[in-house]
XYZ file of C-alpha atoms in Angstrom:
538
model
C -4.816 35.531 -45.882
C -1.675 33.806 -47.128
C -0.616 33.128 -43.552
C -4.002 31.524 -42.752
C -3.815 29.367 -45.887
C -0.301 28.327 -44.981
C -1.375 27.434 -41.410
C -4.313 25.400 -42.665
C -2.044 23.583 -45.131
C 0.415 22.773 -42.348
C -2.453 21.636 -40.129
C -3.689 19.342 -42.901
C -0.204 17.894 -43.247
C -0.126 17.361 -39.486
C -3.485 15.558 -39.557
C -2.309 13.221 -42.330
C 0.981 12.507 -40.562
C -0.696 11.993 -37.183
C -3.412 9.835 -38.698
C -0.853 7.532 -40.246
C 1.191 7.382 -37.055
C -1.888 6.689 -34.980
C -3.062 3.872 -37.223
C 0.370 2.309 -36.855
C 0.140 2.669 -33.046
C -3.373 1.265 -32.887
C -2.645 -1.823 -34.952
C 0.653 -2.556 -33.229
C -0.663 -2.191 -29.654
C -1.398 -5.497 -27.898
C -4.927 -6.059 -26.643
C -3.933 -7.258 -23.191
C -1.460 -5.504 -20.941
C 1.451 -7.918 -20.348
C 2.161 -8.877 -16.788
C 5.426 -7.633 -15.340
C 7.741 -9.627 -13.135
C 6.925 -8.885 -9.492
C 9.585 -6.913 -7.618
C 11.974 -8.810 -5.417
C 10.908 -8.436 -1.804
C 13.117 -6.307 0.378
C 15.278 -8.156 2.873
C 14.791 -5.553 5.578
C 12.053 -6.045 8.137
C 9.998 -3.768 10.299
C 11.278 -5.303 13.546
C 12.200 -2.542 15.974
C 15.640 -2.435 17.530
C 16.228 -3.460 21.155
C 15.894 -0.863 23.882
C 19.037 1.236 24.211
C 20.170 4.221 26.328
C 19.508 6.623 23.477
C 15.741 6.019 23.511
C 15.046 8.922 25.845
C 17.272 11.190 23.753
C 15.319 10.242 20.685
C 12.021 11.023 22.355
C 13.377 14.350 23.581
C 14.564 15.141 20.072
C 11.131 14.264 18.749
C 9.445 16.662 21.139
C 11.904 19.467 20.441
C 11.854 19.148 16.655
C 8.128 18.734 16.095
C 6.856 22.068 14.827
C 3.257 21.218 13.953
C 2.018 19.245 16.961
C 1.987 19.876 20.714
C 4.605 18.114 22.863
C 3.688 14.804 24.433
C 2.307 14.939 27.957
C 3.752 12.716 30.731
C 0.708 10.449 30.353
C 1.276 10.120 26.613
C 4.961 9.366 27.155
C 4.034 6.654 29.673
C 1.558 5.189 27.184
C 4.249 5.197 24.515
C 6.618 3.263 26.805
C 3.946 0.631 27.463
C 3.322 0.189 23.746
C 7.054 -0.267 23.181
C 7.059 -2.937 25.879
C 4.034 -4.659 24.329
C 5.627 -4.576 20.865
C 8.727 -6.334 22.190
C 6.646 -9.045 23.816
C 4.588 -9.452 20.630
C 7.677 -9.873 18.459
C 9.152 -12.309 20.973
C 6.102 -14.529 20.538
C 4.621 -13.732 23.942
C 1.294 -12.807 22.378
C -0.927 -13.172 25.446
C 1.323 -10.936 27.571
C 1.568 -8.366 24.782
C -2.184 -8.354 24.221
C -2.793 -7.743 27.923
C -0.705 -4.547 27.775
C -2.276 -3.432 24.482
C -5.714 -3.780 26.085
C -4.621 -1.726 29.108
C -3.326 1.096 26.921
C -5.824 1.213 24.065
C -9.217 2.710 24.856
C -12.442 1.046 23.657
C -14.058 2.320 20.489
C -16.253 5.337 21.201
C -17.647 6.376 17.817
C -19.490 3.129 17.225
C -22.596 2.124 19.126
C -23.656 -1.438 19.592
C -22.920 -3.287 16.376
C -26.007 -5.071 15.132
C -25.411 -8.780 15.467
C -25.659 -10.675 12.219
C -27.126 -14.138 12.135
C -24.929 -16.918 10.737
C -25.333 -17.479 7.013
C -27.788 -20.195 5.942
C -26.918 -22.186 2.811
C -29.417 -25.059 3.067
C -33.190 -24.380 2.690
C -33.901 -27.111 5.256
C -32.349 -24.836 7.925
C -34.998 -22.151 7.371
C -37.882 -21.650 9.797
C -41.292 -22.975 8.690
C -42.246 -19.495 7.456
C -39.042 -19.201 5.448
C -39.606 -22.610 3.898
C -43.070 -21.507 2.733
C -41.644 -18.448 0.983
C -38.966 -20.577 -0.682
C -41.452 -23.195 -1.927
C -43.767 -20.513 -3.303
C -40.897 -18.843 -5.128
C -39.752 -22.159 -6.641
C -43.305 -22.864 -7.766
C -43.513 -19.388 -9.330
C -40.302 -20.002 -11.256
C -41.571 -23.368 -12.503
C -44.840 -21.825 -13.695
C -43.039 -18.753 -15.106
C -45.277 -16.349 -13.173
C -43.508 -13.083 -12.387
C -45.588 -11.901 -9.426
C -45.780 -15.329 -7.823
C -41.984 -15.531 -8.007
C -40.909 -12.019 -6.988
C -43.275 -11.427 -4.065
C -42.230 -14.425 -1.929
C -38.559 -13.907 -2.790
C -38.747 -10.260 -1.714
C -40.344 -11.244 1.603
C -37.800 -14.027 2.019
C -34.692 -11.836 1.679
C -36.215 -9.102 3.860
C -37.041 -11.457 6.714
C -34.157 -13.892 6.236
C -31.190 -11.894 4.839
C -28.876 -14.643 6.112
C -30.318 -17.114 3.563
C -27.695 -16.823 0.814
C -29.439 -18.936 -1.904
C -32.519 -16.722 -1.517
C -30.484 -13.562 -2.152
C -28.862 -15.092 -5.232
C -32.147 -16.403 -6.619
C -33.918 -13.067 -6.063
C -31.181 -11.249 -8.002
C -31.339 -13.808 -10.837
C -35.113 -13.425 -11.177
C -34.926 -9.612 -11.117
C -32.339 -9.771 -13.897
C -34.524 -12.145 -15.901
C -37.368 -9.604 -15.788
C -35.106 -6.713 -16.923
C -34.682 -5.235 -13.449
C -30.897 -5.446 -13.366
C -30.265 -2.293 -11.233
C -32.484 -3.745 -8.502
C -30.677 -7.078 -8.779
C -27.322 -5.346 -8.289
C -28.665 -3.515 -5.227
C -29.802 -6.823 -3.726
C -26.385 -8.397 -4.262
C -24.562 -5.328 -2.946
C -26.548 -5.319 0.299
C -26.157 -9.055 0.759
C -22.403 -9.045 0.087
C -21.872 -6.182 2.532
C -23.507 -8.347 5.232
C -21.818 -11.601 4.219
C -18.576 -10.699 2.381
C -17.022 -14.121 2.965
C -19.662 -16.154 1.097
C -18.030 -17.252 -2.188
C -21.229 -18.139 -4.079
C -22.750 -14.767 -3.212
C -19.654 -12.910 -4.407
C -19.572 -14.999 -7.593
C -23.176 -14.008 -8.295
C -22.283 -10.355 -7.730
C -19.230 -10.565 -10.017
C -21.270 -12.269 -12.734
C -24.092 -9.704 -12.533
C -21.647 -6.792 -12.698
C -19.819 -8.295 -15.678
C -23.078 -8.918 -17.550
C -23.933 -5.238 -16.954
C -20.546 -4.319 -18.511
C -19.315 -3.039 -15.152
C -16.056 -4.914 -15.546
C -13.977 -2.793 -13.208
C -16.492 -3.170 -10.379
C -16.605 -6.921 -11.058
C -12.820 -7.081 -10.885
C -12.774 -5.181 -7.584
C -15.370 -7.472 -5.994
C -13.481 -10.603 -7.021
C -10.070 -9.266 -5.994
C -11.296 -8.136 -2.596
C -12.614 -11.633 -1.863
C -9.288 -13.189 -2.895
C -7.309 -10.775 -0.696
C -9.605 -11.117 2.286
C -9.752 -14.899 2.114
C -6.300 -16.083 1.030
C -6.820 -19.499 2.651
C -10.144 -20.153 0.955
C -9.822 -22.972 -1.637
C -11.620 -20.748 -4.174
C -9.250 -17.775 -3.714
C -7.238 -18.584 -6.913
C -10.507 -18.766 -8.861
C -11.462 -15.289 -7.636
C -8.031 -13.936 -8.528
C -8.529 -15.230 -12.078
C -12.007 -13.688 -12.177
C -10.504 -10.374 -11.082
C -7.806 -10.530 -13.764
C -10.250 -11.548 -16.501
C -12.635 -8.710 -15.713
C -9.774 -6.225 -15.483
C -8.641 -7.303 -18.954
C -12.200 -6.835 -20.233
C -12.261 -3.345 -18.751
C -8.874 -2.494 -20.257
C -9.985 -3.820 -23.647
C -13.149 -1.707 -23.457
C -11.129 1.376 -22.557
C -8.694 0.774 -25.393
C -11.630 0.608 -27.809
C -12.954 3.914 -26.489
C -9.522 5.499 -26.780
C -9.213 4.326 -30.368
C -12.579 5.888 -31.086
C -11.372 9.211 -29.698
C -8.013 9.245 -31.474
C -9.185 11.058 -34.593
C -10.999 13.796 -32.686
C -7.950 14.301 -30.454
C -5.701 14.692 -33.481
C -8.098 17.100 -35.205
C -8.364 19.155 -32.017
C -4.581 19.322 -31.786
C -4.269 20.272 -35.454
C -6.838 23.066 -35.111
C -4.923 24.287 -32.063
C -1.785 24.450 -34.197
C -3.622 26.282 -36.982
C -4.872 28.917 -34.547
C -1.839 29.306 -32.278
C 1.033 28.071 -34.383
C 2.185 25.917 -31.435
C 2.929 22.223 -31.783
C 2.400 21.635 -28.057
C -1.299 20.823 -28.467
C -0.933 18.217 -31.256
C 2.024 16.502 -29.635
C 0.296 16.485 -26.229
C -2.814 14.906 -27.771
C -0.791 12.232 -29.550
C 1.470 11.515 -26.563
C -1.499 11.266 -24.198
C -3.288 8.869 -26.544
C -0.216 6.642 -26.806
C 0.161 6.709 -23.027
C -3.437 5.653 -22.443
C -3.159 2.857 -24.982
C -0.160 1.457 -23.118
C -2.097 1.075 -19.848
C -1.955 2.128 -16.200
C 1.613 0.992 -15.537
C 2.910 3.219 -18.321
C 0.852 6.164 -17.070
C 2.290 5.748 -13.575
C 5.865 5.363 -14.843
C 5.589 8.431 -17.062
C 4.091 10.715 -14.433
C 6.399 9.412 -11.700
C 9.376 10.231 -13.914
C 8.171 13.823 -14.240
C 7.333 14.048 -10.537
C 10.781 12.840 -9.497
C 12.351 15.521 -11.687
C 10.265 18.373 -10.318
C 9.709 17.386 -6.683
C 12.338 17.622 -3.967
C 12.776 14.128 -2.527
C 14.351 13.002 0.722
C 17.537 10.996 0.184
C 18.049 9.275 3.520
C 18.723 5.543 3.622
C 17.097 4.925 7.017
C 13.913 6.865 6.279
C 13.497 5.381 2.808
C 14.211 1.837 4.042
C 11.588 2.273 6.758
C 8.882 3.424 4.344
C 9.859 0.843 1.728
C 9.762 -1.978 4.289
C 6.190 -1.109 5.228
C 5.106 -0.551 1.626
C 6.605 -3.728 0.189
C 5.164 -5.825 3.021
C 1.670 -4.518 2.253
C 2.145 -4.683 -1.523
C 3.093 -8.347 -1.230
C -0.402 -9.223 0.015
C -2.234 -6.778 -2.261
C -2.849 -9.193 -5.146
C -1.477 -7.024 -7.985
C 1.980 -8.462 -8.691
C 2.218 -6.998 -12.182
C 3.255 -3.606 -10.791
C 6.671 -2.476 -9.620
C 5.945 -0.732 -6.313
C 8.134 2.234 -5.382
C 7.862 4.599 -2.418
C 9.155 8.167 -2.197
C 9.239 10.755 0.612
C 8.807 14.481 -0.031
C 10.285 16.967 2.522
C 7.008 18.732 3.284
C 5.378 19.156 6.715
C 1.751 18.642 5.663
C 0.253 15.209 6.157
C -0.285 14.231 2.553
C 0.195 11.260 0.244
C -0.816 10.284 -3.274
C -0.644 7.178 -5.426
C -0.002 6.994 -9.156
C -1.445 4.214 -11.299
C 0.978 1.307 -11.462
C 2.291 1.401 -7.891
C 4.214 4.653 -7.371
C 3.460 6.070 -3.886
C 4.583 9.523 -2.723
C 4.382 10.460 0.980
C 5.078 13.765 2.636
C 7.549 13.586 5.506
C 4.763 15.136 7.581
C 2.902 11.825 7.376
C 5.737 10.177 9.306
C 6.019 13.119 11.694
C 2.317 13.163 12.592
C 1.586 9.433 12.770
C 2.034 7.960 16.253
C 3.187 4.499 15.244
C 4.269 2.288 12.379
C 0.754 0.807 12.319
C -0.752 4.268 11.731
C 1.708 5.002 8.923
C 0.990 1.553 7.479
C -2.700 2.503 7.493
C -1.972 5.547 5.333
C 0.282 3.588 2.975
C -2.296 0.789 2.832
C -5.000 3.308 1.876
C -2.891 4.637 -1.013
C -1.929 1.119 -2.103
C -5.623 0.243 -2.160
C -6.200 3.009 -4.721
C -3.496 1.366 -6.863
C -4.739 -2.198 -6.393
C -8.308 -1.188 -7.230
C -7.161 0.833 -10.285
C -8.979 3.946 -9.051
C -6.535 6.377 -10.664
C -6.594 4.564 -13.995
C -10.371 4.403 -13.818
C -10.586 8.178 -13.405
C -8.108 8.835 -16.197
C -10.075 6.740 -18.653
C -13.458 8.282 -17.921
C -14.911 11.446 -19.375
C -12.521 13.719 -21.241
C -9.541 11.404 -21.533
C -6.870 13.876 -22.560
C -7.802 16.590 -20.077
C -7.772 13.974 -17.325
C -4.268 12.906 -18.293
C -2.962 16.468 -18.388
C -4.142 17.040 -14.831
C -1.522 14.476 -13.832
C 1.369 16.455 -15.260
C 3.127 18.442 -12.524
C 3.366 22.016 -13.811
C 4.387 23.485 -10.447
C 2.381 24.654 -7.473
C 2.393 23.124 -4.034
C 2.839 19.437 -3.433
C -0.713 19.217 -2.170
C -1.970 20.534 -5.530
C 0.249 18.292 -7.640
C -2.071 15.354 -7.742
C -5.671 16.421 -7.277
C -7.501 13.203 -8.095
C -11.200 13.565 -7.397
C -11.884 10.139 -5.960
C -15.528 9.492 -5.241
C -16.697 8.812 -1.697
C -17.252 5.183 -2.693
C -13.657 4.954 -3.884
C -12.383 6.464 -0.636
C -14.474 4.061 1.402
C -13.182 1.127 -0.666
C -9.601 2.306 -0.111
C -10.215 2.646 3.638
C -11.688 -0.844 3.839
C -9.052 -2.543 1.697
C -6.258 -0.496 3.334
C -7.378 -1.758 6.745
C -7.514 -5.315 5.458
C -4.011 -4.962 4.008
C -2.497 -3.898 7.340
C -4.293 -6.788 9.068
C -2.781 -9.179 6.515
C 0.589 -7.471 7.060
C 0.530 -8.241 10.784
C -0.232 -4.757 12.120
C -2.892 -3.705 14.615
C -6.176 -3.542 12.721
C -6.984 -0.024 13.913
C -3.901 1.627 12.393
C -5.829 3.670 9.821
C -8.675 4.295 12.261
C -6.187 5.648 14.828
C -4.632 7.899 12.192
C -8.089 9.395 11.621
C -8.364 10.048 15.377
C -4.901 11.634 15.350
C -5.910 13.918 12.489
C -9.085 14.978 14.266
C -7.044 15.932 17.324
C -4.664 17.966 15.179
C -7.402 19.926 13.442
C -7.062 22.670 16.051
C -3.433 23.117 15.025
C -3.706 22.726 11.248
C -6.000 21.247 8.584
C -4.362 18.117 7.143
C -4.148 18.338 3.358
C -4.695 14.621 2.896
C -7.863 14.671 4.992
C -9.365 17.704 3.239
C -10.248 15.742 0.093
C -11.659 12.720 1.932
C -14.869 11.897 3.803
C -15.267 13.467 7.245
C -13.049 12.199 10.045
C -15.883 11.154 12.374
C -17.638 9.307 9.564
C -14.485 7.399 8.694
C -13.685 6.559 12.307
C -17.211 5.194 12.703
C -17.290 2.959 9.660
C -13.735 1.713 10.263
C -14.665 0.772 13.814
C -17.708 -1.071 12.455
C -15.533 -2.901 9.930
C -13.015 -3.977 12.587
C -15.694 -5.077 15.061
C -17.859 -6.798 12.434
C -14.920 -8.664 10.891
C -13.369 -9.499 14.272
C -10.012 -8.026 13.231
C -7.327 -7.903 15.918
C -6.709 -4.431 17.379
C -4.202 -5.818 19.862
C -1.352 -6.657 17.502
C 1.934 -4.995 16.524
C 1.996 -1.184 16.777
C 5.678 -0.508 16.020
C 6.219 2.504 18.276
C 9.947 2.446 19.005
C 11.269 2.255 15.454
C 8.697 4.781 14.344
C 9.806 7.168 17.098
C 13.417 6.877 15.962
C 12.569 7.540 12.305
C 10.164 10.287 13.354
C 12.965 12.101 15.187
C 15.155 11.805 12.095
C 12.378 13.160 9.865
C 11.635 16.069 12.189
C 15.327 16.964 12.234
C 15.384 17.117 8.426
C 12.204 19.205 8.322
C 13.598 21.579 10.937
C 16.842 22.014 8.989
C 14.886 22.645 5.788
C 12.776 25.296 7.523
C 15.878 27.018 8.902
C 17.459 27.090 5.428
C 14.316 28.647 3.983
C 14.224 31.270 6.728
C 17.860 32.196 6.065
C 17.175 32.374 2.352
C 14.237 34.800 2.649
C 16.190 37.780 4.107
C 18.828 37.320 1.377
C 16.146 37.464 -1.317
C 14.569 40.538 0.273
C 17.998 42.244 0.339
C 18.560 41.475 -3.336
C 15.104 42.792 -4.180
C 15.729 46.009 -2.226
C 19.100 46.521 -3.943
C 17.521 45.942 -7.350
C 14.877 48.606 -6.633
C 17.575 51.075 -5.541
C 19.587 50.523 -8.714
C 16.508 51.126 -10.819
């Protein structure tokens, strides 16, 4: 009884101490997350080296050292040589000659049927057909007379029959919102913006509607995507500001929610101490709360620090420079300059990668080994960068049970593939695929880099199940919608692939993986001998 009373007294003291500390933290935390100085761009480029006599040796080394994929056939080797030739022409400025070879080598898309042709956007009502003009006049008359049915019926018919009429889409959404049908208004704007993503007034209407519905993160994503996709549009800076403003609103909202949960977190930790006598629970609750209050950059820095301590990392200047060159090039056009982007390579054979909030990207060496070109690897890195740029990780951390979500980040052992099990939604994955593809296009790579990686993974399914793919939408589904995106947006498939440099780095990576595997195999018999000797002695 005395022990229980003593524990409860200590718990009460802990609550009072934590409460005071927390109040100090809350009132000293800034409302907005300060912007950080963008990292200095790396001076190294992704330009492959000139052809040299060692090329064939490198390719032979690649074939010998690859342990998880079949060797290249003579046809595949010939294709690789043609891509190397095309890359050299492309970098030399001989674009037409390079494109001719790319077209010879790269097969047409097969997953996608005939893409439905979209009509050009109409911004002026006078360009509508006579029937469309009737619907528009009726809707305007309904608005003037404040008659709900007379307004909504013609507008609904108008957007169904003339989806290319952008003012009609915007007006329909505005009227639906006015009559307390906001979810329907958001659906209208979502469909319209998916058809016409480059229409600034349409995207502005979508951003405004999302913000008014307190969906600030979604509003920020919509605005930022427009700014990234249309860097030359005169309104791009305005959309960047919209994205930043809505992100700040989201962060402010999250901070308010965290403050509301502080007391319950402290009480939970104190009760845990009273029952178990361990201070781990209270300190974890307090530390996690502080971390969340500091924002996504601090979360990423903290977890990356732990990950770097516990994960084996490749220390090889050439490999790291290669990955960093690709990553920094893509990060430069991502639109989130407040983060310090860092890229790490883990000596594991599985094709896997994960991104921490704030710009810390970890790739398995197997991602380099299994990608066929720099463009494919850029597709993977672009996908992970998209999760960072769109704050997907931070969004997941700050939803639901905040503390339990943070603790899932902490690497308490297990395999690399289990270290960072973020449950991104299918919408998040699709967004990351789309933005990742757009990032590699902006970075000067062939637009189908990520799409081709999906094809590569599908081919390798018979040999192993890629860890990275297992938590994502199905390969065929992704190939299909990426092909649609590339065709619909008229992105260039016949641009830089980066085969030669990738092949050189790939051979280097495979050599390291092979040496690691040999060391592990030598270590196992030694451990078995020690175990046998221990049993004999006992």
